[in-house]
Coordinates of N, CA and C and ligand atoms in Angstrom, one line a residue:
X8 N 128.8 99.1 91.4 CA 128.4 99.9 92.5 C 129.6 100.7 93.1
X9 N 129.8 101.9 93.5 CA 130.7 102.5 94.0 C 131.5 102.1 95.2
X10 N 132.4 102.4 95.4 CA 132.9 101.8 96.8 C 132.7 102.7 97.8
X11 N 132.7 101.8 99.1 CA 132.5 102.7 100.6 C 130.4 102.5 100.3
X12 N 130.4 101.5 99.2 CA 128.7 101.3 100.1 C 128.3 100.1 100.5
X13 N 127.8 100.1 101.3 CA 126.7 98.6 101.7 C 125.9 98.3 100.8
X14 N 124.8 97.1 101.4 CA 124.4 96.4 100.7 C 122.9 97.6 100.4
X15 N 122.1 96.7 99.3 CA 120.8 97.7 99.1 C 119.7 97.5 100.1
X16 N 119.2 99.0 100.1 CA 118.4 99.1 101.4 C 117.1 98.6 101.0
X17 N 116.7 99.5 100.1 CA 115.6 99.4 99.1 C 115.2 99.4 97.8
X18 N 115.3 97.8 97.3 CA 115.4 97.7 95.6 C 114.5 98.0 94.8
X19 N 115.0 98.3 93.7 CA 114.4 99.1 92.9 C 112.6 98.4 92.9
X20 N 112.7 96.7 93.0 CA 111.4 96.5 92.6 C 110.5 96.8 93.7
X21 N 110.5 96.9 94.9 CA 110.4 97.5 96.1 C 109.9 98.7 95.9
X22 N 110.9 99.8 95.6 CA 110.4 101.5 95.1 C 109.8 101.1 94.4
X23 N 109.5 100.7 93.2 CA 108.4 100.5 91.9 C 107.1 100.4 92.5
X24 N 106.9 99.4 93.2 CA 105.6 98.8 93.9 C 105.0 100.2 95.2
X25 N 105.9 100.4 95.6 CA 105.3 101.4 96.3 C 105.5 103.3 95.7
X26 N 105.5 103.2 94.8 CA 105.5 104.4 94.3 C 104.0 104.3 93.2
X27 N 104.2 102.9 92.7 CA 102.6 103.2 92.0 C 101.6 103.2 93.3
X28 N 101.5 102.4 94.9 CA 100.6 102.4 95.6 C 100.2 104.1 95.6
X29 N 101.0 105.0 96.1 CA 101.4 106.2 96.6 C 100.8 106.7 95.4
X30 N 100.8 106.8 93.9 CA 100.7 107.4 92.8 C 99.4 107.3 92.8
X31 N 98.6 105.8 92.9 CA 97.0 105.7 92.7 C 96.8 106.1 94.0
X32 N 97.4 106.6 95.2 CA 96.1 107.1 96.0 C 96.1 108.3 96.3
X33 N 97.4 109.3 95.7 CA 97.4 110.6 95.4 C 96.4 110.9 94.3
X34 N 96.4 109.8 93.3 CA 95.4 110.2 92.2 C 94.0 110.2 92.8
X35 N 93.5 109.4 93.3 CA 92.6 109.4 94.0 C 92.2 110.5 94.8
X36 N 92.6 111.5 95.7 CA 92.6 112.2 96.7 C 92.5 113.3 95.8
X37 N 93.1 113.5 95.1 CA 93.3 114.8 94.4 C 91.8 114.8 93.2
X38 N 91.6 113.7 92.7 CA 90.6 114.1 92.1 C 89.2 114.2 92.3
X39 N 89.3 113.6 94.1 CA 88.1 114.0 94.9 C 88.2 115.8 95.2
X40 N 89.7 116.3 95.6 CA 89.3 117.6 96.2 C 89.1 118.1 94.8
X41 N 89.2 117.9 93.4 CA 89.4 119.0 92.0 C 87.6 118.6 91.9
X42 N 87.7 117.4 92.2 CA 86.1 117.5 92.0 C 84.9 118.9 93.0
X43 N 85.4 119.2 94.2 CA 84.3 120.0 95.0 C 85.0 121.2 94.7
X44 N 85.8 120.8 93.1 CA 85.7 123.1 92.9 C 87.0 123.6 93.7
X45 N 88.0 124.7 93.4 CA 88.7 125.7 93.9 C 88.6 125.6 95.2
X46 N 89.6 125.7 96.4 CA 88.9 125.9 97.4 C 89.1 127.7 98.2
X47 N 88.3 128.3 98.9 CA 88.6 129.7 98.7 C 89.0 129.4 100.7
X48 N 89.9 130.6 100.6 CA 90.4 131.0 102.3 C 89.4 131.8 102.7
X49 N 89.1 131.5 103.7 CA 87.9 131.9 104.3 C 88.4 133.8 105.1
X50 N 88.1 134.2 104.4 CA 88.2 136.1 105.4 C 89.3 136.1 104.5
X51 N 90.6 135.9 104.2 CA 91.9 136.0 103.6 C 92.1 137.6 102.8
X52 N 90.5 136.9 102.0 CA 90.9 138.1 100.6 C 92.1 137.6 99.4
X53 N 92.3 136.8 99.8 CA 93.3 136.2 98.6 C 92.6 135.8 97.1
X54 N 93.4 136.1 96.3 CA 92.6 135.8 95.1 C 92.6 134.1 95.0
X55 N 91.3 133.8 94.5 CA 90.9 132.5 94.4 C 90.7 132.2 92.9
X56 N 91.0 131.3 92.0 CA 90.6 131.0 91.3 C 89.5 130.6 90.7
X57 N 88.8 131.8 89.8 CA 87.0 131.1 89.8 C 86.7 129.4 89.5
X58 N 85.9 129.3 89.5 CA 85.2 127.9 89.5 C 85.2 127.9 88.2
X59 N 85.9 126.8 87.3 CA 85.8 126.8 86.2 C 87.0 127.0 85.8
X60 N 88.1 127.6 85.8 CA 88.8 128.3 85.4 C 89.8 127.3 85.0
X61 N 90.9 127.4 84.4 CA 91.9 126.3 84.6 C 92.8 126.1 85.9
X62 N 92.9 126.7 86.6 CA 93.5 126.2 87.6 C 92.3 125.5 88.7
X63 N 91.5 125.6 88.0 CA 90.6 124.8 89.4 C 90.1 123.1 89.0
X64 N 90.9 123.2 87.4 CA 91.1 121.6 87.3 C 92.1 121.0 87.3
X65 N 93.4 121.7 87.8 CA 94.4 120.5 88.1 C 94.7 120.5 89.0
X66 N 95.7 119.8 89.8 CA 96.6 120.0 90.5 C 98.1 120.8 90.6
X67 N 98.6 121.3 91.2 CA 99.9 122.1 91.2 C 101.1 121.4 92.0
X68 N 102.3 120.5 91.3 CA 102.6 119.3 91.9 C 104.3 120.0 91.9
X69 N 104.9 120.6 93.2 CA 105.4 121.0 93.3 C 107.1 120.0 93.8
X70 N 107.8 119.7 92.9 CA 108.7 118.6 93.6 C 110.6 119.7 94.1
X71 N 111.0 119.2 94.5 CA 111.9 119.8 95.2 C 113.5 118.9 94.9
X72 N 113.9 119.6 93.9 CA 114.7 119.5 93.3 C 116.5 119.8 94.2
X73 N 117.6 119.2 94.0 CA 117.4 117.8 92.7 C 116.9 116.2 93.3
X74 N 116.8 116.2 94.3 CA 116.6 114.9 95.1 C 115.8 114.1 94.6
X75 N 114.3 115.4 95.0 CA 113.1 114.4 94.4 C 112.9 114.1 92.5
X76 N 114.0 114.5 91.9 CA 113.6 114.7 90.5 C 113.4 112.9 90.2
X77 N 113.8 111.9 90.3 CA 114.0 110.4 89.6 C 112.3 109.6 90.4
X78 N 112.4 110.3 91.9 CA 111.1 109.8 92.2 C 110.2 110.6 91.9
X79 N 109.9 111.9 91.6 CA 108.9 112.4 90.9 C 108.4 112.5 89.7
X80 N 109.5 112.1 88.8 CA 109.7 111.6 87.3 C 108.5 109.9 87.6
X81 N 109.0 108.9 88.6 CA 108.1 107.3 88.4 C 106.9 108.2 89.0
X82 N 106.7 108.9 90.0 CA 104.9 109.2 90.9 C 104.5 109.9 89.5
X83 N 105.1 110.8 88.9 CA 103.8 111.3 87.9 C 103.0 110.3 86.9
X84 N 103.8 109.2 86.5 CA 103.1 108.7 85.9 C 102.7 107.5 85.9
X85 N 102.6 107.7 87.3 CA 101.6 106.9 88.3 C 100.0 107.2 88.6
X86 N 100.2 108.9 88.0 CA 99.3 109.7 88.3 C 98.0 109.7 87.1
X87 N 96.8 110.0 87.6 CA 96.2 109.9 86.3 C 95.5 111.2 86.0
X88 N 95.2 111.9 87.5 CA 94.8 113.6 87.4 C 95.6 114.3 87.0
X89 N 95.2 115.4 86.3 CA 95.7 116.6 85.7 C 96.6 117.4 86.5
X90 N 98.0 117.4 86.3 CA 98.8 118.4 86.9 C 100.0 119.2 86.4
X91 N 100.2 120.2 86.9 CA 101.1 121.1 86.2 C 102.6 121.0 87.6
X92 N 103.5 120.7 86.8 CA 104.7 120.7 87.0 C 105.7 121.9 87.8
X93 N 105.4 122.1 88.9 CA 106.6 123.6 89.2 C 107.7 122.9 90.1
X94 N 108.8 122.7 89.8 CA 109.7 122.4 90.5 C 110.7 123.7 91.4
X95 N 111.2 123.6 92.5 CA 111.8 124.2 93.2 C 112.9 123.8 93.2
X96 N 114.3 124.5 93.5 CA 115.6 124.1 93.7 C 115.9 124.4 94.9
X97 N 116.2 123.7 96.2 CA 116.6 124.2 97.4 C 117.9 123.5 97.7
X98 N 118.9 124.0 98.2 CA 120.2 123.4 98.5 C 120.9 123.6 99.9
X99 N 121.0 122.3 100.6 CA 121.3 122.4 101.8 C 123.0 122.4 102.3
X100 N 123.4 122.4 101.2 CA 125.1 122.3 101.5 C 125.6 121.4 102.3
X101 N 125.2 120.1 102.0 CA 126.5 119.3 103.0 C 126.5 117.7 102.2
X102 N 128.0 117.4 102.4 CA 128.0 116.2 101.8 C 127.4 114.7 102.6
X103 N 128.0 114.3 103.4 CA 127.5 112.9 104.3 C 126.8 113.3 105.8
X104 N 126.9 114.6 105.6 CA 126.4 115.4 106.7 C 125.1 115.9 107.2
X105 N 124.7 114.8 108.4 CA 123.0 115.2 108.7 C 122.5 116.2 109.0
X106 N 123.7 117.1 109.8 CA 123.5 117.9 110.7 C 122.5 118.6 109.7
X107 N 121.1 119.8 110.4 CA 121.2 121.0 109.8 C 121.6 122.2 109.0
X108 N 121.8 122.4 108.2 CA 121.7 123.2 107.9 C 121.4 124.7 107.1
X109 N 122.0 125.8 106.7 CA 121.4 126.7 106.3 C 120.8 126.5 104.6
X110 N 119.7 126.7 104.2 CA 118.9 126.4 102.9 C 119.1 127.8 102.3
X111 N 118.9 127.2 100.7 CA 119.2 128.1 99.9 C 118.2 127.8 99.1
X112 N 117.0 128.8 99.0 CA 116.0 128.6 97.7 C 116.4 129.2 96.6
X113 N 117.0 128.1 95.9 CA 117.6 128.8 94.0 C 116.6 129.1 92.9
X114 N 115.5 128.6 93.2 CA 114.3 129.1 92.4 C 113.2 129.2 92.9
X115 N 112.7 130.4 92.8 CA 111.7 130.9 93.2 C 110.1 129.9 93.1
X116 N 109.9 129.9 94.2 CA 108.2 129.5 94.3 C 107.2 130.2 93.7
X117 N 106.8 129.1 93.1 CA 105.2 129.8 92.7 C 104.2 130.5 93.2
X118 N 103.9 131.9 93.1 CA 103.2 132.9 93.9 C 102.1 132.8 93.2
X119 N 101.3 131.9 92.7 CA 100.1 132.0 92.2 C 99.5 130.3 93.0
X120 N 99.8 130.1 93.7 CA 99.4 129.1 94.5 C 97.7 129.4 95.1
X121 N 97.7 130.3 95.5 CA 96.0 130.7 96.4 C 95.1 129.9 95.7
X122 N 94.2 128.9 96.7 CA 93.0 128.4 95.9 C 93.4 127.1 95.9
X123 N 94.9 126.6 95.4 CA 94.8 125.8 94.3 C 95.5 124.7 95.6
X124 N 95.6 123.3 94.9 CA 95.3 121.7 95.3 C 96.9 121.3 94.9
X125 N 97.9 121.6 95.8 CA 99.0 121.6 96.0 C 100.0 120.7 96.3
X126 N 100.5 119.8 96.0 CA 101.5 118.4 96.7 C 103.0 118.9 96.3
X127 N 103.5 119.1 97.7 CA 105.2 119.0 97.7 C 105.5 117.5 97.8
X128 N 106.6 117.4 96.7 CA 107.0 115.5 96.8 C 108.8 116.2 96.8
X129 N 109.2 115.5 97.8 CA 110.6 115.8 98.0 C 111.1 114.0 98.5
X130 N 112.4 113.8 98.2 CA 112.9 112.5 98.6 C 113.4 112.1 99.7
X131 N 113.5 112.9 100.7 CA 113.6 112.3 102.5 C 113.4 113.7 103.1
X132 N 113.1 113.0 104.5 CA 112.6 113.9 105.5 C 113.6 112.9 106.8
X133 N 114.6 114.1 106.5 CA 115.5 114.0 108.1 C 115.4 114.9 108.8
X134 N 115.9 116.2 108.8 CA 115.5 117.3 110.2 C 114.4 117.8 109.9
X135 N 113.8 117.3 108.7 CA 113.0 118.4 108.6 C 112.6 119.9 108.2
X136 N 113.4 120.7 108.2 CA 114.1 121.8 107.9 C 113.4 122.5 106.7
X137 N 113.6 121.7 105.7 CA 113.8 122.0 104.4 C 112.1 122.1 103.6
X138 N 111.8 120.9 104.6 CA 110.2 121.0 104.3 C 109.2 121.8 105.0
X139 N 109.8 122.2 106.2 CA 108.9 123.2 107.3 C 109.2 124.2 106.7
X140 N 110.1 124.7 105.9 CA 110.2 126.3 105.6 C 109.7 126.0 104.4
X141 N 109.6 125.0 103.0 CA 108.4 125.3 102.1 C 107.5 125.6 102.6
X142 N 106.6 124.1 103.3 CA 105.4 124.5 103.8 C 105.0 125.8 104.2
X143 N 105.6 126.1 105.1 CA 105.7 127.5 105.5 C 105.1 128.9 103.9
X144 N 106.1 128.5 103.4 CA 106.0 129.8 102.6 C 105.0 129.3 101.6
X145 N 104.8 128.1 100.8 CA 103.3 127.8 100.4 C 101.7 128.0 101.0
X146 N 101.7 127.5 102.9 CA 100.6 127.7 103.2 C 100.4 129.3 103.2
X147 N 101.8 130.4 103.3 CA 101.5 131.7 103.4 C 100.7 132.3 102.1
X148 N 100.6 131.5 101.4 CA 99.9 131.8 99.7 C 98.5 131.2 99.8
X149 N 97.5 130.8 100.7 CA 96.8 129.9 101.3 C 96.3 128.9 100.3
X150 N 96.8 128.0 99.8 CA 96.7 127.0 98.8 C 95.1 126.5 99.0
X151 N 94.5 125.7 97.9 CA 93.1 125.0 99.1 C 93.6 123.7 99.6
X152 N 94.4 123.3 99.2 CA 94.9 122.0 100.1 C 96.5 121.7 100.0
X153 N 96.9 121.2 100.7 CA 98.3 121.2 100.2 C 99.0 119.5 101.2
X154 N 99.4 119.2 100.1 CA 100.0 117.5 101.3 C 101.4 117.4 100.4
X155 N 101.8 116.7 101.6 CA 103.5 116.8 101.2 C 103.9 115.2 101.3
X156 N 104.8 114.9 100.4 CA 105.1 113.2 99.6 C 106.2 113.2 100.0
X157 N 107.0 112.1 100.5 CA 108.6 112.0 100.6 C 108.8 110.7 100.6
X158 N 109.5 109.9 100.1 CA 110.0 108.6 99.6 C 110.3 107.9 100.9
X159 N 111.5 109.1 101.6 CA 111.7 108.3 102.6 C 111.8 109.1 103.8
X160 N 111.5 108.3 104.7 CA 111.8 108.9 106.0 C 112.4 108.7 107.6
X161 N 113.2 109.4 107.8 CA 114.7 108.9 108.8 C 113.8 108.5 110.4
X162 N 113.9 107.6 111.0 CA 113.8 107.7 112.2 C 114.1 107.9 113.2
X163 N 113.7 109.1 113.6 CA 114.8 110.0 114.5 C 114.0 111.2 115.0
X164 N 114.8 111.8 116.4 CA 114.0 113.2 116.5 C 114.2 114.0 115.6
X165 N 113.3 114.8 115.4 CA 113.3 116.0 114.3 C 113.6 117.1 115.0
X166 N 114.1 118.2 114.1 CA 114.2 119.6 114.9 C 112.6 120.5 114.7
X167 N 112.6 120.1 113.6 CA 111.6 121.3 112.7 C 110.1 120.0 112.3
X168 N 109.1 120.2 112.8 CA 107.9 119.0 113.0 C 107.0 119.0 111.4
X169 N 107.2 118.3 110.5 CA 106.8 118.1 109.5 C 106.2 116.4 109.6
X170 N 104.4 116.8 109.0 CA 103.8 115.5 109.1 C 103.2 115.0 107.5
X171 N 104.1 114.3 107.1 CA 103.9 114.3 105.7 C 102.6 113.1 105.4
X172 N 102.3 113.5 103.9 CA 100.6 112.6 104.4 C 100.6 111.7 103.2
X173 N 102.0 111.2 102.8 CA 102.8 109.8 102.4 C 104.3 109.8 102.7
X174 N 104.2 108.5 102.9 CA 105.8 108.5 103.2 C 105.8 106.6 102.5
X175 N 106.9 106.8 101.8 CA 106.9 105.8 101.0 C 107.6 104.6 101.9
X176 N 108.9 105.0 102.3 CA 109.6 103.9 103.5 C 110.2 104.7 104.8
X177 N 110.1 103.9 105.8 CA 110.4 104.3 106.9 C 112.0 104.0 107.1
X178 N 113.2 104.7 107.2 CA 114.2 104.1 107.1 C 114.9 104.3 108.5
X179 N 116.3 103.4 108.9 CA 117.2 104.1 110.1 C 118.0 105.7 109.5
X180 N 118.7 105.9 111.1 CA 118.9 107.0 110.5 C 120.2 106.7 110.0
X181 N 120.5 106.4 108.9 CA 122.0 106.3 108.3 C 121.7 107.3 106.5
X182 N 122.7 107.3 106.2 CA 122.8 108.2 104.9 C 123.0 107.2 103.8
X183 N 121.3 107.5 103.2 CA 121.5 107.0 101.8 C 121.6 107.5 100.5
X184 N 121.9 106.8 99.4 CA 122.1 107.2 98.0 C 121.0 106.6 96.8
X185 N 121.2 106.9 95.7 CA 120.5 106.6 94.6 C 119.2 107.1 94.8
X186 N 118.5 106.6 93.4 CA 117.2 107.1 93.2 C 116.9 108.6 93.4
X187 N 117.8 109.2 93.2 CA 117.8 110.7 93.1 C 118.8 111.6 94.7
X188 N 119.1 110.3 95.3 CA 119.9 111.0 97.1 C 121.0 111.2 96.3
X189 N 121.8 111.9 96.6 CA 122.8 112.1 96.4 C 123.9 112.1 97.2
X190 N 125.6 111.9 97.4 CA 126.5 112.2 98.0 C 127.4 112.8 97.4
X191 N 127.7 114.3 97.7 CA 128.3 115.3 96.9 C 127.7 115.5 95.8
X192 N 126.7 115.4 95.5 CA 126.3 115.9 94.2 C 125.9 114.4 93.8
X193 N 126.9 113.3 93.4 CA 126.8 112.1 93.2 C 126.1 111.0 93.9
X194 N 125.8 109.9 92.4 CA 125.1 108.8 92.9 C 123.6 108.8 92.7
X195 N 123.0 110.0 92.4 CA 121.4 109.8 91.9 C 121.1 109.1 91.0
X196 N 122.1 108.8 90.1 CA 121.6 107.7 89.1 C 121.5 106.0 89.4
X197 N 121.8 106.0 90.9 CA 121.7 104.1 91.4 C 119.9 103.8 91.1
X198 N 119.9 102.4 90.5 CA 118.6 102.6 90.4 C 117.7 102.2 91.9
X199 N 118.7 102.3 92.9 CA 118.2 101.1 94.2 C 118.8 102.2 95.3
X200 N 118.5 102.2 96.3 CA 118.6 102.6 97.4 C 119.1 102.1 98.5
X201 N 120.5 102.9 98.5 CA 121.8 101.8 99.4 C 122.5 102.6 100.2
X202 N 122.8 102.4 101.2 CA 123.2 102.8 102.6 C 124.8 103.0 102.2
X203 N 125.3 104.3 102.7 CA 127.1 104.4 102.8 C 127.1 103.7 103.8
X204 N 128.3 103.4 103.9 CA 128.7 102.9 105.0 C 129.6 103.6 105.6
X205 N 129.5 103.6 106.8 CA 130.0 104.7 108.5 C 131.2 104.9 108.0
X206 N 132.6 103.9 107.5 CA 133.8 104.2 107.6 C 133.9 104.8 106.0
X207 N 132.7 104.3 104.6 CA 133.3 104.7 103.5 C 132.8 106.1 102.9
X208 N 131.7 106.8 104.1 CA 131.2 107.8 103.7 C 131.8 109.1 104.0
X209 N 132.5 109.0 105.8 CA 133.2 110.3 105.9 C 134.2 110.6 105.1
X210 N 135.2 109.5 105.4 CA 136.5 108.8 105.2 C 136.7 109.5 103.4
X211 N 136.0 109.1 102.8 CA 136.1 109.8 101.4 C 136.6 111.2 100.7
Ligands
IMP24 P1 116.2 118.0 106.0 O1 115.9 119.5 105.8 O2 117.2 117.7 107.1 O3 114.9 117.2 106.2 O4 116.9 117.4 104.8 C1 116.3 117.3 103.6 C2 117.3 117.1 102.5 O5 118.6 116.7 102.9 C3 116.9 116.1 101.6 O6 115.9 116.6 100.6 C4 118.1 115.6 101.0 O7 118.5 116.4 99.9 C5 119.2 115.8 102.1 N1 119.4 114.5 102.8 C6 119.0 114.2 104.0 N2 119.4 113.0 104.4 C7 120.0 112.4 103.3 C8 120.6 111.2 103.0 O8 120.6 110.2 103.8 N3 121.1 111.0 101.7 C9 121.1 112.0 100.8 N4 120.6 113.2 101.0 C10 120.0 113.4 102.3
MG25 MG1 116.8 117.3 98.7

């Protein structure tokens, strides 16, 4: 284990068990809404996908890279509905640092969203930020449904109000690693989820 960390927050067999819960009842939900068909925006005029079509039988499972890549790697094949893979790269520039800040989308979002049965899975929700301005620019494509997945999530005021419709653990607000978190870039490969510690995280 690296030094400057505590003990583990959330072990791996822990994440395992609750990533298949989260996995069978995303499969579930999703293959209730692919069942009643495309769904069309009502007045919009946006192009919808006919009924039948291929996009009106899968899902469009959009994860948010690099964070969520190790937890959306175990949820997909958790999954048993049909989905197509668009990952996004957004980068918030800071190393142990909660504060806010400015986002950088490095790859472009999928502009063929309209109609279609949508899930952002990203790996924590602290300010919020990051996920209010996807959402944002996804619902602007009027998806027919769209729910957002995040592993974990900080307890704390938010700036930016994001209501995600799984959240895998509820954590404090301290800064963690593994399972895809990173510090400075490093550490996504822990297979467990473990807390820096206050003096080994800045201090570094
Ligand atoms: P938000 O925009 O403040 O909600 O931040 C979301 C992003 O910040 C996450 O997707 C992570 O990449 C990063 N982040 C926030 N808190 C932590 C943490 O405790 N450890 C590692 N990365 C974090
Ligand atoms: Mg991230």
């Amino acid at each position: 284990m690296p030094f400057g960390t505590e003990g583990v927050l959330i072990s791996r067999a822990e994440i395992a068990a609750r990533v298949r819960d989260i996995g069978v009842a995303l499969t579930a939900e999703l293959e209730r809404d692919l069942a009643r068909g495309p769904g069309s925006a009502p007045g919009d005029g946006s192009p919808t996908p006919p009924a039948g079509s291929q996009h009106a039988q899968h899902a469009v499972m959009i994860p948010v890279l690099t964070g969520a890549l190790v937890f959306t790697a175990d949820l997909i094949r958790q999954m048993t509905v049909r989905l197509a893979i668009m990952p996004v790269t957004v980068s918030s520039y800071r190393g142990a640092v909660t504060a806010p800040s400015n986002l950088e989308f490095r790859s472009d979002l999928p502009t063929d969203l309209a109609g279609r049965h949508v899930v952002v899975v990203d790996d924590i929700l602290d300010t919020g930020v990051t996920l209010a301005a996807l959402r944002d620019r996804i619902l602007a494509q009027r998806p027919a449904s769209l729910r957002i997945v995040v592993l974990l999530r900080k307890r704390k005021r938010r700036g930016a109000e994001v209501v995600p419709d799984h959240v895998g653990f509820e954590i404090p607000d301290v800064f963690v690693i593994g399972y895809g978190l990173d510090y400075d870039g490093l550490e996504r490969n822990l297979p467990d989820i473990v807390s820096l510690s206050s003096t080994g995280g800045e201090a570094r």
